[in-house]
GROMACS .gro file of C-alpha atoms in nm:
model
  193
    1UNK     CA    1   3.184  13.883  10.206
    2UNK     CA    2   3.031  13.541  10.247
    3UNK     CA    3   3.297  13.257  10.104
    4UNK     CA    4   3.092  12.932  10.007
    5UNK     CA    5   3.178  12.588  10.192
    6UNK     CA    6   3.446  12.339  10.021
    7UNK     CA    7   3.593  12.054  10.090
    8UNK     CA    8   3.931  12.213  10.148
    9UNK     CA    9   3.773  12.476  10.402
   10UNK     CA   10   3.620  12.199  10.623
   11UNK     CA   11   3.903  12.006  10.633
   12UNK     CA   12   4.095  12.316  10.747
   13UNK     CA   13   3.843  12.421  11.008
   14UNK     CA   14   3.871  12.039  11.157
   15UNK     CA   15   4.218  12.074  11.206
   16UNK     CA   16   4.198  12.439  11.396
   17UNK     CA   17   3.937  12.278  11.603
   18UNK     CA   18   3.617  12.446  11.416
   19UNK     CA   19   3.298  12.287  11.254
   20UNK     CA   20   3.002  12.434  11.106
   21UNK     CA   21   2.616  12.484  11.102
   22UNK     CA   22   2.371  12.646  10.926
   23UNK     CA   23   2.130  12.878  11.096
   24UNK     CA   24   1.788  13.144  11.004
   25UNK     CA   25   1.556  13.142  10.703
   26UNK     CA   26   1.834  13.215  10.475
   27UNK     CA   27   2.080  12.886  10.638
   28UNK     CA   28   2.364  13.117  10.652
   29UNK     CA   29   2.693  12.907  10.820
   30UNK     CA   30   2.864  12.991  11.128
   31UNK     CA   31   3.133  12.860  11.252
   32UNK     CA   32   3.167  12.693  11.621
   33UNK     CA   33   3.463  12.599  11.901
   34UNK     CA   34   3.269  12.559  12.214
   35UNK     CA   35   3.431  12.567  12.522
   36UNK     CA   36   3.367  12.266  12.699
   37UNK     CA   37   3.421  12.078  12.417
   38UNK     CA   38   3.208  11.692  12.415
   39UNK     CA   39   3.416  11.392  12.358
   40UNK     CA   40   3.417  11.042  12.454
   41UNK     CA   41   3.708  10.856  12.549
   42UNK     CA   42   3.724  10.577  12.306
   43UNK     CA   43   3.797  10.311  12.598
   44UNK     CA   44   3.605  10.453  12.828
   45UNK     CA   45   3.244  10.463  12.635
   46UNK     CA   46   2.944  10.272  12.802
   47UNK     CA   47   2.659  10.097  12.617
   48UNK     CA   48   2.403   9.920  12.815
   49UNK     CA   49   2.363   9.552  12.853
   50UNK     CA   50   2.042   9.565  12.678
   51UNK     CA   51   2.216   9.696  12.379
   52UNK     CA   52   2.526   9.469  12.413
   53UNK     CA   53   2.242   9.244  12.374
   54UNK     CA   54   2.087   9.338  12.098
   55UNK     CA   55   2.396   9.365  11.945
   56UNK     CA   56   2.487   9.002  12.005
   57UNK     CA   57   2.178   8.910  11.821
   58UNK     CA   58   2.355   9.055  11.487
   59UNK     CA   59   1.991   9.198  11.350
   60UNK     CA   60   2.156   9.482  11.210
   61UNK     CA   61   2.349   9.448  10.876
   62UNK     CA   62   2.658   9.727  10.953
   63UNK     CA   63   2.826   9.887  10.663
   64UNK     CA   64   3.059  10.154  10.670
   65UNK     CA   65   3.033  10.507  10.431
   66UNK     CA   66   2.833  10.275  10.136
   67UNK     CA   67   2.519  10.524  10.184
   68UNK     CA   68   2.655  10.826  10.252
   69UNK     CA   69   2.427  11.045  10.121
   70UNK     CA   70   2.118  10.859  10.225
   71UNK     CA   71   2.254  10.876  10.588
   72UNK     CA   72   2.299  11.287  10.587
   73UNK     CA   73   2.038  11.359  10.425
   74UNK     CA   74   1.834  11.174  10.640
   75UNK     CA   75   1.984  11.320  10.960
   76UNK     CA   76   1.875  11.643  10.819
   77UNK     CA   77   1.538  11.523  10.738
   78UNK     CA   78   1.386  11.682  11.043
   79UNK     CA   79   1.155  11.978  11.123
   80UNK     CA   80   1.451  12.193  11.258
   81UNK     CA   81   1.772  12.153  11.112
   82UNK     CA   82   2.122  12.271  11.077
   83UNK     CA   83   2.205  12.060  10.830
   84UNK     CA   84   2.194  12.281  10.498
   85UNK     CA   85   2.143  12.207  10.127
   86UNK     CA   86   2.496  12.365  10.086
   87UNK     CA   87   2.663  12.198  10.399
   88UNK     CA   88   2.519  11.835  10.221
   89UNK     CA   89   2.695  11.922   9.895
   90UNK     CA   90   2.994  12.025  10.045
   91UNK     CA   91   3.014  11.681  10.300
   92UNK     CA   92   2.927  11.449  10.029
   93UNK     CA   93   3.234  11.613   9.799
   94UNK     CA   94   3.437  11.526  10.127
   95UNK     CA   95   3.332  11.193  10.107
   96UNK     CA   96   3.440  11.145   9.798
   97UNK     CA   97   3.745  11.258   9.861
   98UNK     CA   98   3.782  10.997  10.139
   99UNK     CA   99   3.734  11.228  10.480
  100UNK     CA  100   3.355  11.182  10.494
  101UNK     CA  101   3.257  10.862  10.656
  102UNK     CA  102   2.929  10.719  10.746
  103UNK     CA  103   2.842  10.385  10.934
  104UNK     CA  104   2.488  10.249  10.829
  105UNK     CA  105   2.261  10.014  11.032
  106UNK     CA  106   2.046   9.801  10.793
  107UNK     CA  107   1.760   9.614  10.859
  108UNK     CA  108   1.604   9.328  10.551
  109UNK     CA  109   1.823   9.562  10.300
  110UNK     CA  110   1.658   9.896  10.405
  111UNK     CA  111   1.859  10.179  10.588
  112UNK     CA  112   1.726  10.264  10.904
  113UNK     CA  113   1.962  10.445  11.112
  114UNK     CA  114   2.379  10.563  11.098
  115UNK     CA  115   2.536  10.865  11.166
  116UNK     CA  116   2.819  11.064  11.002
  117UNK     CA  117   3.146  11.221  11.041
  118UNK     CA  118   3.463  11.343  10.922
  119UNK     CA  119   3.815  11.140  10.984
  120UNK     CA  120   4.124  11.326  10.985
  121UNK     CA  121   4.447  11.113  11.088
  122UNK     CA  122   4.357  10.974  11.443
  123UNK     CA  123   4.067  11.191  11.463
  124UNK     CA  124   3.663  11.124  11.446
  125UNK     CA  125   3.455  11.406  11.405
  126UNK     CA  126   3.133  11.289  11.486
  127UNK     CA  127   2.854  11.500  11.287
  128UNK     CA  128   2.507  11.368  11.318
  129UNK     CA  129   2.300  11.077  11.349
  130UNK     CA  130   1.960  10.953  11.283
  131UNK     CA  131   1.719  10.655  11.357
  132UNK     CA  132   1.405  10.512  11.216
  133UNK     CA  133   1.367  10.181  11.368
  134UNK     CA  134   1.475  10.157  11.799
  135UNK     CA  135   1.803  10.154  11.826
  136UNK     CA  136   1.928  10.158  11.510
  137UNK     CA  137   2.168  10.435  11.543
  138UNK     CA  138   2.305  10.292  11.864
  139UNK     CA  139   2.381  10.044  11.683
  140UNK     CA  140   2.601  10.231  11.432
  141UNK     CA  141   2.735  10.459  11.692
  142UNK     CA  142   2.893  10.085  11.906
  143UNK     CA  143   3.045   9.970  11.580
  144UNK     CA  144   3.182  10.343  11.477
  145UNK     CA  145   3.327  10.326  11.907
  146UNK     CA  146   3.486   9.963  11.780
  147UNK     CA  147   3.668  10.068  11.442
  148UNK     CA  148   3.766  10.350  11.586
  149UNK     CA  149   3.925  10.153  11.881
  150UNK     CA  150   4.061   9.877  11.647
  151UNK     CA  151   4.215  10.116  11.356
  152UNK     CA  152   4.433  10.275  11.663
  153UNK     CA  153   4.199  10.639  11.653
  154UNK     CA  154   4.275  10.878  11.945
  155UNK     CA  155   3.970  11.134  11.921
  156UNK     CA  156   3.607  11.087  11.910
  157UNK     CA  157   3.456  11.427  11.916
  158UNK     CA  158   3.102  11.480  11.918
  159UNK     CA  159   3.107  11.887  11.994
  160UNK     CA  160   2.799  11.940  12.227
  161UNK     CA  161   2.696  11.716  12.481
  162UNK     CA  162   2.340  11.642  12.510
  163UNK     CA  163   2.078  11.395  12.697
  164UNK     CA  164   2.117  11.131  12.418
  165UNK     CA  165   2.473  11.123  12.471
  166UNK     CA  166   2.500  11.102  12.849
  167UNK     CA  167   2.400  10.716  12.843
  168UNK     CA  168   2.729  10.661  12.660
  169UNK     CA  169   2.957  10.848  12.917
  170UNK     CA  170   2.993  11.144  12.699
  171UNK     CA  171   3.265  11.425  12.896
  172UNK     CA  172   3.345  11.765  12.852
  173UNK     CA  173   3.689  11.916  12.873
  174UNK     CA  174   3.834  12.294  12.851
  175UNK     CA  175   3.920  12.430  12.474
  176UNK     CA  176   4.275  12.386  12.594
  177UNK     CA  177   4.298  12.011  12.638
  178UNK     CA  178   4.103  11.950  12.288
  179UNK     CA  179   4.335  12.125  12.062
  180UNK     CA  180   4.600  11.956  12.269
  181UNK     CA  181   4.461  11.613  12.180
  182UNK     CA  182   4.317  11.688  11.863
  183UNK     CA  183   4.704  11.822  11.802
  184UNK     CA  184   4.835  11.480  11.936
  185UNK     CA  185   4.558  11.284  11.703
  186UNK     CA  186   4.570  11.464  11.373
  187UNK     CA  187   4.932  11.340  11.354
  188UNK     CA  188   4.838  10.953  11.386
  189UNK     CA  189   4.840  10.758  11.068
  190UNK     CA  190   4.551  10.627  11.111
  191UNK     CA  191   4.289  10.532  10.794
  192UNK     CA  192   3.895  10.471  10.872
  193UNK     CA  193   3.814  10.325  10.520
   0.00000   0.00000   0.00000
């Protein structure tokens, strides 16, 4: 028997170390907790001194989880997706219920890149991201790395490691040490918005 995705079921995943995705024709949800598990050390994340750069310059307007639902429905807005109709209800009803978070790059008041997540205590669960001018989401994901730093956060996960996230020192540790440290973070009192 199929249960549908709420807010109270996500949350609960997160803390057992589990997230979902929706897969096939029919965008059925499965549940993941890969082993290596991506993360990024919060103090130990690289950006490039071209992007420092461009950061510097300040032509990005940041805001933080104003646009949620622009900014995951746009990360879905691809040819191949995970991101179902029923996992977008389900994360926006988590935002408003203060888990969901987005951080938005803006550009002459139109969105054009941010990613998304999920905070839970001194957790970040990073979700996905999405860019329609360069660097835009690069952008977002520096100033997400910053809160997170300021506002005391322990975890930064970002599940899979890919090419994209290699640039930023992404890592991978053993299934063990996560749910150690995502045990450690969950209990930090820490608030994103």
């Amino acid at each position: 028997m199929l249960v549908s995705l709420t807010p109270e079921i996500l949350l609960q995943a997160y803390t057992q170390g589990f997230f979902p995705m929706a897969e096939g024709q029919g965008q059925r949800i499965y549940w993941y907790e890969p082993d290596p598990r991506a993360i990024f050390e919060l103090d130990k994340v690289h950006f490039s001194k071209r992007l420092l750069r461009l950061i510097r310059q300040e032509r990005f307007e940041i805001r933080y989880s104003t646009a949620f639902e622009r900014v995951i429905r746009a990360c879905a807005d691809r040819p191949s997706t995970w991101i179902s109709e029923e996992i977008i209800r389900t994360y926006i009803r988590l935002y408003r219920t203060g888990y969901g978070q987005s951080v938005e790059s803006w550009l002459d008041g139109e969105l054009v890149g941010g990613l998304y997540g999920v905070s839970l205590g001194g957790a970040f669960f990073g979700e996905s991201m999405f860019c329609r001018v360069s660097d835009a989401s690069k952008v977002a994901f520096f100033y997400l790395v910053e809160r997170l730093r300021g506002r005391g956060f322990a975890l930064l996960d970002t599940q899979f490691a890919n090419e994209h996230l290699v640039q930023f020192h992404v890592v991978e540790i053993p299934r063990r040490e996560y749910r150690q440290r995502l045990k450690g973070a969950l209990a930090l009192p820490c608030k994103f918005r």
